[in-house]
Short mmCIF file of C-alpha atoms and ligand atoms in Angstrom, two decimals:
data_model
loop_
_atom_site.label_atom_id
_atom_site.label_comp_id
_atom_site.label_asym_id
_atom_site.label_seq_id
_atom_site.Cartn_x
_atom_site.Cartn_y
_atom_site.Cartn_z
CA MET N 1 -110.41 -67.63 -49.35
CA LEU N 2 -109.52 -70.54 -47.74
CA LEU N 3 -107.52 -70.39 -43.97
CA CYS N 4 -104.93 -72.53 -43.25
CA PHE N 5 -103.20 -72.92 -39.74
CA ILE N 6 -99.52 -74.46 -39.58
CA ASN N 7 -97.53 -75.74 -36.26
CA LEU N 8 -93.42 -74.33 -37.00
CA VAL N 9 -91.26 -72.19 -37.12
CA CYS N 10 -86.84 -71.81 -37.31
CA SER N 11 -85.51 -70.13 -34.82
CA HIS N 12 -82.19 -70.73 -36.22
CA PRO N 13 -80.57 -71.41 -39.06
CA TYR N 14 -78.22 -74.86 -38.59
CA ALA N 15 -77.14 -77.68 -40.30
CA GLY N 16 -77.28 -75.05 -43.44
CA ALA N 17 -80.93 -74.40 -43.72
CA SER N 18 -82.05 -71.58 -43.32
CA SER N 19 -85.62 -71.97 -42.72
CA GLY N 20 -87.13 -75.23 -41.80
CA ILE N 21 -90.35 -77.29 -43.87
CA GLY N 22 -92.88 -75.51 -42.12
CA VAL N 23 -91.33 -71.93 -43.37
CA GLU N 24 -91.57 -72.65 -47.09
CA THR N 25 -95.28 -75.11 -46.36
CA SER N 26 -96.82 -71.46 -45.18
CA ARG N 27 -94.27 -68.64 -47.89
CA VAL N 28 -95.54 -71.50 -50.74
CA LEU N 29 -99.11 -71.15 -49.52
CA ALA N 30 -99.57 -67.90 -49.02
CA LEU N 31 -98.22 -67.04 -52.68
CA ARG N 32 -101.42 -69.26 -53.64
CA GLY N 33 -103.63 -67.14 -51.64
CA VAL N 34 -104.68 -69.27 -48.02
CA HIS N 35 -104.46 -66.55 -45.00
CA VAL N 36 -101.96 -68.89 -43.32
CA ILE N 37 -102.30 -68.16 -39.61
CA MET N 38 -98.45 -69.79 -37.73
CA GLY N 39 -98.20 -71.38 -34.73
CA VAL N 40 -95.13 -70.78 -32.53
CA ARG N 41 -92.77 -71.69 -29.35
CA ASN N 42 -90.84 -68.06 -30.07
CA MET N 43 -92.74 -65.19 -30.96
CA SER N 44 -89.70 -63.33 -32.84
CA ALA N 45 -89.27 -66.15 -34.92
CA GLY N 46 -92.37 -66.33 -35.51
CA ASN N 47 -92.59 -62.41 -36.98
CA ALA N 48 -89.43 -62.32 -38.78
CA VAL N 49 -90.94 -65.64 -40.74
CA LYS N 50 -94.09 -63.50 -41.43
CA GLU N 51 -91.94 -60.62 -42.01
CA ALA N 52 -89.62 -61.96 -44.73
CA ILE N 53 -92.60 -63.62 -46.61
CA LEU N 54 -94.70 -59.84 -46.25
CA SER N 55 -91.26 -58.75 -48.46
CA LYS N 56 -91.48 -61.24 -50.66
CA ILE N 57 -95.34 -61.65 -51.58
CA PRO N 58 -97.10 -57.82 -50.09
CA THR N 59 -99.83 -59.18 -50.78
CA ALA N 60 -100.26 -62.79 -48.85
CA LYS N 61 -101.53 -62.75 -45.18
CA VAL N 62 -100.15 -64.53 -42.71
CA ASP N 63 -100.44 -64.75 -39.12
CA VAL N 64 -98.21 -65.49 -35.76
CA MET N 65 -99.54 -66.54 -32.90
CA GLU N 66 -97.63 -67.94 -29.81
CA LEU N 67 -98.18 -72.70 -29.39
CA ASP N 68 -96.04 -74.40 -27.65
CA LEU N 69 -96.76 -77.86 -28.42
CA SER N 70 -95.33 -79.25 -25.50
CA SER N 71 -97.95 -78.31 -22.92
CA ASN N 72 -101.31 -78.61 -22.18
CA ALA N 73 -101.39 -75.27 -21.26
CA SER N 74 -100.45 -74.04 -24.17
CA VAL N 75 -102.36 -75.84 -26.28
CA ARG N 76 -105.28 -75.57 -24.93
CA LYS N 77 -104.96 -71.54 -24.49
CA PHE N 78 -103.78 -71.76 -27.82
CA ALA N 79 -107.34 -73.36 -28.71
CA ALA N 80 -109.28 -71.47 -26.89
CA ASP N 81 -108.25 -67.67 -28.42
CA PHE N 82 -107.98 -69.25 -31.64
CA ASN N 83 -112.19 -70.74 -31.51
CA SER N 84 -112.98 -67.68 -30.35
CA ALA N 85 -111.60 -65.98 -32.84
CA GLY N 86 -114.07 -66.20 -35.00
CA LEU N 87 -112.36 -67.38 -38.04
CA PRO N 88 -112.77 -69.95 -40.22
CA LEU N 89 -110.81 -73.11 -40.55
CA ASN N 90 -110.52 -74.56 -43.60
CA ILE N 91 -106.30 -76.55 -43.53
CA LEU N 92 -105.10 -78.31 -40.29
CA ILE N 93 -100.99 -78.87 -41.21
CA ASN N 94 -99.55 -80.68 -37.87
CA ASN N 95 -95.96 -80.12 -38.75
CA ALA N 96 -93.90 -79.00 -35.84
CA GLY N 97 -91.30 -81.80 -34.36
CA ILE N 98 -88.77 -82.25 -32.02
CA GLY N 99 -85.98 -85.21 -32.74
CA PHE N 100 -83.38 -86.88 -31.27
CA VAL N 101 -83.09 -85.60 -28.28
CA PRO N 102 -81.90 -87.13 -24.64
CA PHE N 103 -84.66 -87.86 -22.40
CA GLU N 104 -85.78 -85.48 -21.23
CA LEU N 105 -89.87 -84.91 -19.41
CA SER N 106 -92.14 -82.05 -20.08
CA GLN N 107 -93.67 -79.35 -18.15
CA ASP N 108 -96.66 -82.17 -17.95
CA GLY N 109 -94.75 -84.76 -17.55
CA ILE N 110 -94.47 -87.08 -21.13
CA GLU N 111 -91.25 -87.69 -22.61
CA LEU N 112 -90.75 -84.68 -24.72
CA ILE N 113 -90.23 -86.61 -27.85
CA PHE N 114 -93.46 -87.68 -27.20
CA ALA N 115 -95.17 -85.01 -26.09
CA THR N 116 -93.74 -82.79 -28.60
CA ASN N 117 -94.90 -84.59 -32.15
CA HIS N 118 -97.90 -86.85 -31.48
CA ILE N 119 -99.51 -85.17 -27.65
CA GLY N 120 -99.92 -81.95 -28.81
CA PRO N 121 -100.69 -82.00 -31.77
CA PHE N 122 -103.33 -84.27 -30.66
CA LEU N 123 -104.75 -82.26 -28.52
CA LEU N 124 -105.01 -79.52 -30.76
CA THR N 125 -106.45 -81.58 -33.82
CA GLU N 126 -109.27 -82.70 -30.95
CA LEU N 127 -109.06 -78.96 -29.94
CA LEU N 128 -109.79 -77.63 -33.45
CA LEU N 129 -112.41 -79.88 -35.14
CA ASP N 130 -115.43 -78.97 -34.49
CA LYS N 131 -114.21 -75.63 -36.52
CA MET N 132 -112.95 -77.81 -39.17
CA LYS N 133 -115.90 -79.58 -39.22
CA ALA N 134 -118.20 -77.17 -39.67
CA THR N 135 -116.07 -74.57 -42.02
CA ALA N 136 -116.64 -77.93 -44.48
CA HIS N 137 -120.56 -77.72 -43.94
CA LYS N 138 -121.09 -74.08 -43.91
CA SER N 139 -118.50 -73.22 -47.36
CA ASN N 140 -118.89 -76.69 -48.61
CA ILE N 141 -115.28 -77.17 -49.41
CA GLU N 142 -114.05 -80.52 -47.68
CA GLY N 143 -111.78 -79.05 -44.93
CA ARG N 144 -108.10 -81.57 -44.68
CA ILE N 145 -105.70 -82.20 -42.13
CA ILE N 146 -102.44 -83.19 -42.46
CA ASN N 147 -99.64 -84.86 -39.68
CA VAL N 148 -96.67 -84.25 -41.56
CA ALA N 149 -94.98 -87.97 -39.33
CA SER N 150 -91.87 -89.73 -41.41
CA ASP N 151 -90.10 -93.00 -42.71
CA SER N 152 -88.63 -92.70 -40.04
CA TYR N 153 -91.61 -94.90 -38.65
CA LYS N 154 -90.18 -98.06 -39.27
CA TYR N 155 -87.16 -97.31 -36.56
CA THR N 156 -89.25 -97.96 -33.69
CA TYR N 157 -89.39 -99.51 -30.90
CA ARG N 158 -89.91 -103.06 -30.57
CA GLY N 159 -94.14 -103.10 -30.92
CA GLY N 160 -94.61 -100.40 -32.21
CA ILE N 161 -95.32 -98.07 -29.71
CA ARG N 162 -93.79 -98.49 -25.87
CA PHE N 163 -97.47 -98.32 -24.41
CA ASP N 164 -96.90 -99.17 -21.19
CA LYS N 165 -93.59 -97.19 -21.04
CA ILE N 166 -94.03 -94.18 -23.30
CA ASN N 167 -92.29 -91.55 -19.57
CA ASP N 168 -89.71 -94.14 -19.18
CA LYS N 169 -85.70 -93.79 -19.07
CA SER N 170 -84.73 -97.21 -18.70
CA GLY N 171 -85.22 -97.93 -21.96
CA TYR N 172 -85.13 -95.20 -23.94
CA ASN N 173 -83.64 -95.06 -26.76
CA SER N 174 -83.66 -91.12 -28.77
CA PHE N 175 -84.11 -92.50 -32.72
CA TYR N 176 -86.94 -95.47 -31.88
CA SER N 177 -88.69 -92.28 -29.82
CA TYR N 178 -88.84 -90.56 -32.37
CA GLY N 179 -89.67 -92.87 -35.02
CA GLN N 180 -92.49 -93.70 -31.93
CA SER N 181 -93.58 -90.38 -32.58
CA LYS N 182 -93.85 -90.37 -36.50
CA LEU N 183 -95.76 -93.93 -36.43
CA ALA N 184 -98.42 -92.24 -33.75
CA ASN N 185 -98.60 -89.61 -36.32
CA ILE N 186 -99.59 -91.83 -39.00
CA LEU N 187 -101.97 -93.72 -36.78
CA HIS N 188 -103.17 -90.73 -35.27
CA ALA N 189 -103.30 -89.33 -38.68
CA ASN N 190 -105.90 -92.28 -40.32
CA GLN N 191 -108.42 -93.36 -36.59
CA LEU N 192 -109.20 -89.86 -37.13
CA SER N 193 -109.73 -90.42 -40.61
CA SER N 194 -111.66 -93.58 -40.04
CA ILE N 195 -114.02 -91.69 -36.83
CA LEU N 196 -115.18 -88.22 -39.35
CA LYS N 197 -115.93 -90.54 -42.32
CA GLU N 198 -117.82 -92.75 -39.84
CA GLN N 199 -119.64 -89.44 -38.94
CA GLY N 200 -120.23 -87.78 -42.57
CA ALA N 201 -117.71 -85.39 -41.67
CA ASN N 202 -116.32 -83.38 -45.18
CA VAL N 203 -113.02 -83.75 -42.82
CA THR N 204 -110.09 -85.41 -44.94
CA VAL N 205 -106.56 -86.94 -42.36
CA ASN N 206 -103.76 -88.14 -44.25
CA SER N 207 -99.61 -88.45 -44.04
CA LEU N 208 -96.75 -87.78 -45.13
CA HIS N 209 -92.92 -87.71 -45.16
CA PRO N 210 -91.78 -84.97 -46.58
CA GLY N 211 -87.92 -86.87 -47.99
CA PRO N 212 -84.75 -86.45 -46.33
CA ILE N 213 -83.64 -82.85 -45.48
CA VAL N 214 -81.93 -79.92 -44.46
CA THR N 215 -83.43 -78.81 -42.07
CA ASN N 216 -82.15 -78.45 -37.64
CA ILE N 217 -84.07 -81.88 -36.84
CA HIS N 218 -80.78 -83.01 -37.08
CA ARG N 219 -78.87 -80.63 -34.69
CA HIS N 220 -80.08 -82.92 -32.04
CA SER N 221 -77.16 -85.89 -32.60
CA PRO N 222 -73.88 -85.48 -33.84
CA ILE N 223 -73.63 -88.65 -35.81
CA LEU N 224 -77.16 -87.41 -37.96
CA ASN N 225 -75.84 -83.58 -37.90
CA GLY N 226 -72.63 -84.09 -39.54
CA ILE N 227 -74.25 -86.34 -41.87
CA VAL N 228 -76.51 -83.99 -43.21
CA THR N 229 -74.24 -80.84 -43.41
CA THR N 230 -71.47 -82.88 -44.85
CA LEU N 231 -73.14 -85.55 -47.89
CA GLY N 232 -76.83 -83.44 -46.91
CA LYS N 233 -76.79 -81.09 -49.72
CA TYR N 234 -75.17 -83.38 -52.19
CA VAL N 235 -78.03 -86.64 -52.43
CA LEU N 236 -80.97 -85.20 -49.50
CA LYS N 237 -83.88 -82.82 -50.98
CA ASN N 238 -83.70 -79.15 -49.77
CA VAL N 239 -86.39 -77.32 -48.00
CA GLN N 240 -89.28 -77.04 -51.54
CA GLN N 241 -88.48 -79.99 -52.09
CA GLY N 242 -89.40 -80.56 -48.38
CA ALA N 243 -92.45 -78.54 -48.24
CA ALA N 244 -94.11 -80.05 -51.82
CA THR N 245 -95.72 -83.28 -50.82
CA THR N 246 -97.45 -81.20 -47.90
CA CYS N 247 -98.35 -78.61 -50.00
CA TYR N 248 -100.06 -81.41 -52.48
CA ALA N 249 -102.30 -82.53 -49.63
CA ALA N 250 -102.76 -78.91 -48.67
CA LEU N 251 -104.08 -77.88 -52.06
CA HIS N 252 -104.30 -80.12 -54.87
CA PRO N 253 -107.62 -80.86 -56.23
CA GLN N 254 -106.42 -84.52 -57.18
CA VAL N 255 -106.36 -84.98 -53.75
CA GLN N 256 -109.76 -84.62 -53.43
CA GLY N 257 -111.89 -86.69 -50.73
CA VAL N 258 -108.69 -89.11 -50.18
CA THR N 259 -108.22 -89.64 -46.98
CA GLY N 260 -106.45 -92.71 -43.82
CA LYS N 261 -103.54 -92.05 -46.78
CA TYR N 262 -99.59 -91.83 -46.17
CA PHE N 263 -98.51 -90.07 -49.48
CA VAL N 264 -94.09 -89.73 -50.01
CA ASP N 265 -92.81 -87.71 -52.94
CA SER N 266 -96.33 -86.41 -54.10
CA ASN N 267 -97.53 -90.02 -53.97
CA VAL N 268 -100.00 -92.01 -52.02
CA ALA N 269 -97.73 -94.76 -50.30
CA GLU N 270 -98.16 -98.20 -48.64
CA LEU N 271 -98.04 -98.81 -45.29
CA LYS N 272 -95.89 -101.25 -43.45
CA SER N 273 -97.98 -103.66 -41.21
CA HIS N 274 -97.23 -102.14 -37.93
CA ALA N 275 -98.95 -98.68 -39.01
CA ALA N 276 -101.80 -99.95 -40.39
CA ASP N 277 -103.11 -101.63 -38.59
CA PRO N 278 -106.44 -100.39 -36.60
CA GLU N 279 -106.28 -102.46 -34.05
CA MET N 280 -102.59 -100.27 -32.43
CA GLY N 281 -104.25 -96.91 -33.74
CA LYS N 282 -107.77 -97.34 -31.75
CA LYS N 283 -105.13 -98.72 -28.55
CA LEU N 284 -103.21 -94.98 -29.32
CA TRP N 285 -106.38 -92.86 -29.23
CA GLU N 286 -107.04 -94.43 -25.57
CA LEU N 287 -103.52 -93.72 -24.74
CA ASN N 288 -104.21 -90.21 -26.02
CA LEU N 289 -107.37 -89.43 -24.28
CA ASN N 290 -106.01 -90.79 -20.56
CA MET N 291 -102.33 -88.29 -21.27
CA ILE N 292 -104.40 -85.11 -22.21
N1 NAP A 1 -85.98 -82.20 -41.81
C1 NAP A 1 -85.87 -84.14 -42.57
O1 NAP A 1 -85.52 -84.58 -42.72
C2 NAP A 1 -87.36 -84.75 -42.04
C3 NAP A 1 -87.73 -85.99 -42.59
C4 NAP A 1 -88.77 -87.03 -42.54
C5 NAP A 1 -89.76 -85.74 -41.71
N2 NAP A 1 -89.48 -84.19 -41.24
C6 NAP A 1 -90.30 -84.25 -40.98
O2 NAP A 1 -90.94 -82.38 -40.50
C7 NAP A 1 -91.41 -81.25 -39.93
C8 NAP A 1 -90.69 -80.39 -40.13
O3 NAP A 1 -89.22 -80.09 -39.32
P1 NAP A 1 -88.30 -79.66 -40.14
O4 NAP A 1 -87.33 -80.14 -41.02
O5 NAP A 1 -88.72 -78.65 -40.78
O6 NAP A 1 -87.45 -79.29 -38.43
P2 NAP A 1 -87.03 -77.47 -37.40
O7 NAP A 1 -86.34 -77.32 -39.42
O8 NAP A 1 -86.34 -78.63 -36.80
O9 NAP A 1 -87.92 -77.68 -37.75
C9 NAP A 1 -89.02 -77.25 -36.37
C10 NAP A 1 -90.09 -76.66 -35.92
O10 NAP A 1 -91.18 -77.05 -35.22
C11 NAP A 1 -91.16 -76.75 -34.65
N3 NAP A 1 -91.23 -76.90 -32.54
C12 NAP A 1 -90.45 -78.12 -32.30
N4 NAP A 1 -90.58 -77.67 -31.12
C13 NAP A 1 -92.36 -77.25 -31.08
C14 NAP A 1 -92.37 -77.07 -29.96
N5 NAP A 1 -92.80 -77.28 -28.46
N6 NAP A 1 -93.92 -76.25 -30.11
C15 NAP A 1 -93.40 -75.69 -30.86
N7 NAP A 1 -92.81 -76.07 -32.38
C16 NAP A 1 -92.21 -76.24 -32.22
C17 NAP A 1 -89.59 -75.43 -33.72
O11 NAP A 1 -89.41 -74.03 -33.49
P3 NAP A 1 -88.24 -73.68 -32.95
O12 NAP A 1 -87.92 -72.78 -34.28
O13 NAP A 1 -88.73 -72.88 -31.60
O14 NAP A 1 -87.12 -74.51 -32.71
C18 NAP A 1 -89.38 -75.69 -35.35
O15 NAP A 1 -89.66 -74.51 -36.33
C19 NAP A 1 -90.78 -82.92 -38.34
O16 NAP A 1 -92.98 -82.86 -37.61
C20 NAP A 1 -90.34 -83.61 -38.56
O17 NAP A 1 -90.65 -84.26 -38.24
C21 NAP A 1 -88.56 -84.15 -41.87
C1 NAG A 2 -86.33 -66.61 -30.31
O1 NAG A 2 -86.24 -66.26 -31.51
C2 NAG A 2 -85.16 -65.04 -32.18
C3 NAG A 2 -84.68 -64.66 -33.15
O2 NAG A 2 -84.77 -65.22 -34.22
C4 NAG A 2 -83.27 -65.01 -31.24
O3 NAG A 2 -83.15 -64.36 -31.43
C5 NAG A 2 -84.15 -66.03 -30.18
O4 NAG A 2 -83.14 -67.26 -29.83
C6 NAG A 2 -85.01 -66.97 -29.94
N1 NAG A 2 -84.84 -67.35 -28.92
C7 NAG A 2 -85.26 -69.14 -28.23
C8 NAG A 2 -85.45 -69.32 -26.98
O5 NAG A 2 -84.98 -69.91 -28.78
C1 NAG A 3 -116.96 -81.82 -49.81
O1 NAG A 3 -116.79 -81.06 -49.90
C2 NAG A 3 -116.43 -81.13 -51.90
C3 NAG A 3 -116.41 -79.29 -52.07
O2 NAG A 3 -114.59 -79.51 -51.58
C4 NAG A 3 -118.11 -81.13 -52.24
O3 NAG A 3 -117.84 -81.11 -53.78
C5 NAG A 3 -118.30 -82.38 -52.25
O4 NAG A 3 -120.07 -82.95 -52.50
C6 NAG A 3 -118.50 -82.54 -50.44
N1 NAG A 3 -119.55 -83.24 -49.38
C7 NAG A 3 -119.57 -83.79 -48.76
C8 NAG A 3 -119.52 -85.36 -48.52
O5 NAG A 3 -120.67 -83.08 -48.49
C1 NAG A 4 -104.82 -79.83 -19.55
O1 NAG A 4 -105.79 -78.94 -18.98
C2 NAG A 4 -106.36 -79.43 -18.37
C3 NAG A 4 -108.13 -77.73 -18.39
O2 NAG A 4 -106.52 -77.24 -17.25
C4 NAG A 4 -107.11 -80.33 -17.35
O3 NAG A 4 -107.44 -80.31 -16.93
C5 NAG A 4 -105.61 -81.60 -17.42
O4 NAG A 4 -105.28 -82.33 -16.47
C6 NAG A 4 -104.51 -81.04 -18.39
N1 NAG A 4 -103.13 -82.23 -18.59
C7 NAG A 4 -102.74 -82.74 -18.18
C8 NAG A 4 -102.21 -84.22 -19.03
O5 NAG A 4 -102.26 -81.45 -17.29
#
């Protein structure tokens, strides 16, 4: 049985959505016989998702563990617990994210969107990587890491990443900060893919755009939320469609050996030059190491 860890969960039905992309991804993977561990910051919400999945799929293997991606301490505690639990790890899906919030610093002093969407998942991935490599080696089943990014990577600050101003309130724009964090998800995936290829590890890393979906992610932006709740149900994809590309990248045999790619609608898509720039990826890697 493959083991997959997903960070996710949606506590409040909002904008017409009763669950986020991660919840649906967990349900589909569990249906396919994957043992799914959901990392959530709200345990009662996570347990409710687990019960909902089990009520429809009684044979599903689903566990919930506490994880706050915006916190260095929480990510480290989670990884230490996971690594000592003696479980294998075949698939890691970095799904959780926030969008469009007013400027705020995390408890570690990092701008909250960057901390939650990028630095937390980066640290988590680093801490689970040995486990993934060892599982792939032992089982001879390719490991897969998937970063749920967004086409919003196109709408970021001038120059892509505000390398020396990540935590500056001045000039902060919540749309650009969301785009910046999603660009970082893509650069992280591509850079890690190159590193693992060089090491000869049997672990692939890809990123993707789930499509514009009606979920909670828009709730902090009155403009986006208005569009999503009124027009969304006609023009946007639903949550099932939103999870499709993630499930494809996580399980489909066609994706075997494919690494360092960006998927849209279950197809490899071209990236704009700033997201495909290895120099930018290396510079971001340095910044990540400094921040963790
Ligand atoms: N919806 C779209 O149109 C769209 C488009 C492109 C990309 N995406 C990407 O898709 C991914 C999933 O988003 P979604 O649309 O499903 O949004 P969502 O319904 O808001 O789900 C995001 C999930 O992330 C969790 N989360 C937020 N902060 C966290 C933290 N500090 N620690 C742990 N978990 C945390 C949330 O948990 P709580 O329930 O506790 O808040 C929530 O369950 C995101 O990476 C997003 O950027 C979405
Ligand atoms: C956690 O989830 C529960 C159940 O969905 C919800 O009632 C509660 O408000 C959530 N707590 C927070 C802090 O979001
Ligand atoms: C990686 O794993 C796949 C099975 O999933 C196997 O066919 C392939 O030979 C492995 N590749 C390497 C480089 O070990
Ligand atoms: C994160 O936690 C580790 C271990 O407790 C600590 O050494 C490090 O300084 C922390 N980093 C940040 C940015 O707080």
